[in-house]
Amino acid sequence: MEEDGNLLTPAFRIFRKDTFIGASIHSDSLHPEVHKFATLNAAIHRAIHIPLFPDAEKEEIGIIQKIAKVNGIKADINQLLRRKRLQLLLQEHSPPPPITTRFRWIWLPFLGLSSYRLAAELLKLNYKVGFYSPLTIGNLSSLKDHTPTLGRSG
């Protein structure tokens, strides 16, 4: 615990085994760079989200820089830490996303300009309209008899 006036705040150190070398994916590996950044991003996340003693934070930044060097990643760790902290601050103080209403969709045949008027009216009731052509090549070239079954002779 760290004392700040009359307030006690928890502070920690990040423990690593003596055998920790910091290599996740060898720098000469053909893995995508995104995979190589995974260990670095996890270490940055840990350094930001765990309340560390001031000297432990400096030590952790040094370890993160070592991890980047061992894995062949050329990155400004201090800048990455500042950006991540800024993102967190902006997320905390930004308004929640607006509640959206989902539209229901209706598929109707396109019958000229009156179809657009009908679509405008349905939009007021939270319906989006998708149009399809009632006349397709398949309908125009159909060789089937369109006479209803009961209307046929025989």
mmCIF file of C-alpha atoms in Angstrom:
data_model
loop_
_atom_site.group_PDB
_atom_site.id
_atom_site.type_symbol
_atom_site.label_atom_id
_atom_site.label_comp_id
_atom_site.label_asym_id
_atom_site.label_seq_id
_atom_site.Cartn_x
_atom_site.Cartn_y
_atom_site.Cartn_z
ATOM 1 C CA MET A 1 0.000 0.000 0.000
ATOM 2 C CA GLU A 2 1.170 3.467 -0.837
ATOM 3 C CA GLU A 3 0.325 6.370 1.473
ATOM 4 C CA ASP A 4 -0.811 9.619 -0.102
ATOM 5 C CA GLY A 5 -1.640 11.986 2.761
ATOM 6 C CA ASN A 6 -4.357 10.209 4.733
ATOM 7 C CA LEU A 7 -5.290 7.982 1.815
ATOM 8 C CA LEU A 8 -3.904 4.500 1.269
ATOM 9 C CA THR A 9 -3.845 3.373 -2.355
ATOM 10 C CA PRO A 10 -2.912 -0.088 -3.534
ATOM 11 C CA ALA A 11 0.282 -0.309 -5.575
ATOM 12 C CA PHE A 12 1.974 -3.374 -6.989
ATOM 13 C CA ARG A 13 4.990 -4.729 -8.784
ATOM 14 C CA ILE A 14 4.778 -7.143 -11.697
ATOM 15 C CA PHE A 15 6.517 -10.419 -10.920
ATOM 16 C CA ARG A 16 8.457 -12.281 -13.576
ATOM 17 C CA LYS A 17 10.379 -15.502 -13.152
ATOM 18 C CA ASP A 18 14.161 -15.400 -13.293
ATOM 19 C CA THR A 19 14.002 -17.408 -16.524
ATOM 20 C CA PHE A 20 11.945 -14.707 -18.314
ATOM 21 C CA ILE A 21 13.773 -13.558 -21.441
ATOM 22 C CA GLY A 22 11.003 -11.556 -23.136
ATOM 23 C CA ALA A 23 10.978 -13.424 -26.439
ATOM 24 C CA SER A 24 7.583 -14.394 -27.778
ATOM 25 C CA ILE A 25 8.185 -14.786 -31.509
ATOM 26 C CA HIS A 26 11.716 -14.601 -32.866
ATOM 27 C CA SER A 27 12.439 -11.384 -34.751
ATOM 28 C CA ASP A 28 13.499 -13.323 -37.885
ATOM 29 C CA SER A 29 10.246 -15.292 -37.915
ATOM 30 C CA LEU A 30 7.889 -14.972 -40.870
ATOM 31 C CA HIS A 31 4.914 -14.371 -38.558
ATOM 32 C CA PRO A 32 2.909 -11.216 -39.296
ATOM 33 C CA GLU A 33 3.990 -8.161 -37.338
ATOM 34 C CA VAL A 34 0.596 -8.091 -35.619
ATOM 35 C CA HIS A 35 1.444 -11.395 -33.917
ATOM 36 C CA LYS A 36 4.780 -10.014 -32.797
ATOM 37 C CA PHE A 37 3.032 -6.955 -31.324
ATOM 38 C CA ALA A 38 0.704 -9.138 -29.221
ATOM 39 C CA THR A 39 3.211 -9.592 -26.370
ATOM 40 C CA LEU A 40 4.046 -5.908 -26.465
ATOM 41 C CA ASN A 41 0.374 -4.875 -26.368
ATOM 42 C CA ALA A 42 -0.298 -7.248 -23.457
ATOM 43 C CA ALA A 43 2.621 -5.781 -21.486
ATOM 44 C CA ILE A 44 1.455 -2.208 -22.192
ATOM 45 C CA HIS A 45 -2.092 -3.124 -21.126
ATOM 46 C CA ARG A 46 -0.741 -4.637 -17.892
ATOM 47 C CA ALA A 47 1.447 -1.593 -17.151
ATOM 48 C CA ILE A 48 -1.475 0.792 -17.596
ATOM 49 C CA HIS A 49 -4.221 -1.133 -15.822
ATOM 50 C CA ILE A 50 -2.295 -2.330 -12.750
ATOM 51 C CA PRO A 51 -1.548 0.415 -10.202
ATOM 52 C CA LEU A 52 2.233 0.237 -9.925
ATOM 53 C CA PHE A 53 4.723 1.813 -7.557
ATOM 54 C CA PRO A 54 6.522 4.677 -9.385
ATOM 55 C CA ASP A 55 9.848 2.817 -9.469
ATOM 56 C CA ALA A 56 8.042 -0.368 -10.566
ATOM 57 C CA GLU A 57 6.434 1.572 -13.433
ATOM 58 C CA LYS A 58 9.851 2.761 -14.670
ATOM 59 C CA GLU A 59 11.154 -0.794 -14.375
ATOM 60 C CA GLU A 60 8.148 -2.120 -16.319
ATOM 61 C CA ILE A 61 8.692 0.412 -19.119
ATOM 62 C CA GLY A 62 12.299 -0.763 -19.330
ATOM 63 C CA ILE A 63 11.152 -4.392 -19.557
ATOM 64 C CA ILE A 64 8.629 -3.497 -22.278
ATOM 65 C CA GLN A 65 11.412 -1.792 -24.244
ATOM 66 C CA LYS A 66 13.547 -4.922 -23.820
ATOM 67 C CA ILE A 67 10.651 -7.108 -25.054
ATOM 68 C CA ALA A 68 10.324 -4.885 -28.144
ATOM 69 C CA LYS A 69 14.063 -5.094 -28.840
ATOM 70 C CA VAL A 70 14.234 -8.897 -28.369
ATOM 71 C CA ASN A 71 11.263 -9.400 -30.686
ATOM 72 C CA GLY A 72 12.653 -7.048 -33.358
ATOM 73 C CA ILE A 73 9.915 -4.429 -32.973
ATOM 74 C CA LYS A 74 10.928 -0.849 -33.628
ATOM 75 C CA ALA A 75 8.432 1.181 -31.612
ATOM 76 C CA ASP A 76 8.489 4.194 -29.301
ATOM 77 C CA ILE A 77 7.203 2.573 -26.096
ATOM 78 C CA ASN A 78 6.680 5.864 -24.260
ATOM 79 C CA GLN A 79 4.530 7.136 -27.130
ATOM 80 C CA LEU A 80 2.511 3.894 -27.187
ATOM 81 C CA LEU A 81 1.913 4.198 -23.431
ATOM 82 C CA ARG A 82 0.815 7.846 -23.764
ATOM 83 C CA ARG A 83 -1.564 6.988 -26.623
ATOM 84 C CA LYS A 84 -3.106 4.099 -24.693
ATOM 85 C CA ARG A 85 -3.607 6.264 -21.593
ATOM 86 C CA LEU A 86 -5.163 9.007 -23.729
ATOM 87 C CA GLN A 87 -7.533 6.486 -25.330
ATOM 88 C CA LEU A 88 -8.636 5.322 -21.880
ATOM 89 C CA LEU A 89 -9.239 8.903 -20.712
ATOM 90 C CA LEU A 90 -11.253 9.719 -23.819
ATOM 91 C CA GLN A 91 -13.357 6.561 -23.424
ATOM 92 C CA GLU A 92 -14.106 7.390 -19.776
ATOM 93 C CA HIS A 93 -15.302 10.907 -20.564
ATOM 94 C CA SER A 94 -17.105 10.345 -23.835
ATOM 95 C CA PRO A 95 -20.889 10.099 -23.867
ATOM 96 C CA PRO A 96 -22.385 6.645 -24.314
ATOM 97 C CA PRO A 97 -23.286 5.703 -27.876
ATOM 98 C CA PRO A 98 -26.847 6.613 -28.830
ATOM 99 C CA ILE A 99 -29.495 3.947 -28.567
ATOM 100 C CA THR A 100 -30.400 2.988 -32.090
ATOM 101 C CA THR A 101 -33.609 1.481 -33.227
ATOM 102 C CA ARG A 102 -33.322 -1.381 -35.606
ATOM 103 C CA PHE A 103 -35.290 -1.158 -38.777
ATOM 104 C CA ARG A 104 -37.342 -4.021 -40.070
ATOM 105 C CA TRP A 105 -37.028 -4.742 -43.753
ATOM 106 C CA ILE A 106 -39.774 -5.416 -46.278
ATOM 107 C CA TRP A 107 -39.113 -6.536 -49.838
ATOM 108 C CA LEU A 108 -41.697 -5.209 -52.279
ATOM 109 C CA PRO A 109 -41.976 -5.294 -56.060
ATOM 110 C CA PHE A 110 -41.007 -2.027 -57.711
ATOM 111 C CA LEU A 111 -44.123 -0.565 -59.317
ATOM 112 C CA GLY A 112 -42.955 2.887 -60.360
ATOM 113 C CA LEU A 113 -43.042 6.195 -58.461
ATOM 114 C CA SER A 114 -45.817 5.057 -56.134
ATOM 115 C CA SER A 115 -43.331 2.567 -54.655
ATOM 116 C CA TYR A 116 -41.200 5.469 -53.365
ATOM 117 C CA ARG A 117 -44.228 7.093 -51.717
ATOM 118 C CA LEU A 118 -45.107 3.811 -50.037
ATOM 119 C CA ALA A 119 -41.478 3.438 -48.862
ATOM 120 C CA ALA A 120 -41.582 6.945 -47.298
ATOM 121 C CA GLU A 121 -44.744 6.071 -45.368
ATOM 122 C CA LEU A 122 -43.337 2.752 -44.184
ATOM 123 C CA LEU A 123 -40.135 4.480 -43.032
ATOM 124 C CA LYS A 124 -42.236 6.474 -40.541
ATOM 125 C CA LEU A 125 -43.197 3.107 -39.005
ATOM 126 C CA ASN A 126 -39.516 1.941 -38.810
ATOM 127 C CA TYR A 127 -39.723 -0.211 -41.924
ATOM 128 C CA LYS A 128 -37.039 -0.005 -44.581
ATOM 129 C CA VAL A 129 -38.090 -1.075 -48.036
ATOM 130 C CA GLY A 130 -36.052 -3.020 -50.518
ATOM 131 C CA PHE A 131 -37.374 -3.229 -54.053
ATOM 132 C CA TYR A 132 -37.109 -6.055 -56.510
ATOM 133 C CA SER A 133 -38.129 -6.170 -60.125
ATOM 134 C CA PRO A 134 -41.260 -8.237 -60.746
ATOM 135 C CA LEU A 135 -40.131 -8.766 -64.337
ATOM 136 C CA THR A 136 -36.994 -10.828 -64.512
ATOM 137 C CA ILE A 137 -35.517 -12.661 -67.458
ATOM 138 C CA GLY A 138 -36.616 -15.897 -65.820
ATOM 139 C CA ASN A 139 -40.233 -14.683 -65.652
ATOM 140 C CA LEU A 140 -40.209 -13.405 -69.220
ATOM 141 C CA SER A 141 -38.793 -16.558 -70.755
ATOM 142 C CA SER A 142 -40.674 -19.101 -68.657
ATOM 143 C CA LEU A 143 -42.086 -21.952 -70.726
ATOM 144 C CA LYS A 144 -44.430 -23.112 -67.967
ATOM 145 C CA ASP A 145 -48.186 -22.845 -68.239
ATOM 146 C CA HIS A 146 -49.394 -20.128 -65.841
ATOM 147 C CA THR A 147 -52.959 -21.368 -65.874
ATOM 148 C CA PRO A 148 -54.102 -22.227 -62.327
ATOM 149 C CA THR A 149 -54.499 -25.956 -61.617
ATOM 150 C CA LEU A 150 -58.270 -25.713 -61.190
ATOM 151 C CA GLY A 151 -58.617 -23.754 -64.435
ATOM 152 C CA ARG A 152 -57.002 -26.441 -66.564
ATOM 153 C CA SER A 153 -59.044 -28.893 -68.575
ATOM 154 C CA GLY A 154 -58.852 -32.555 -67.857
#
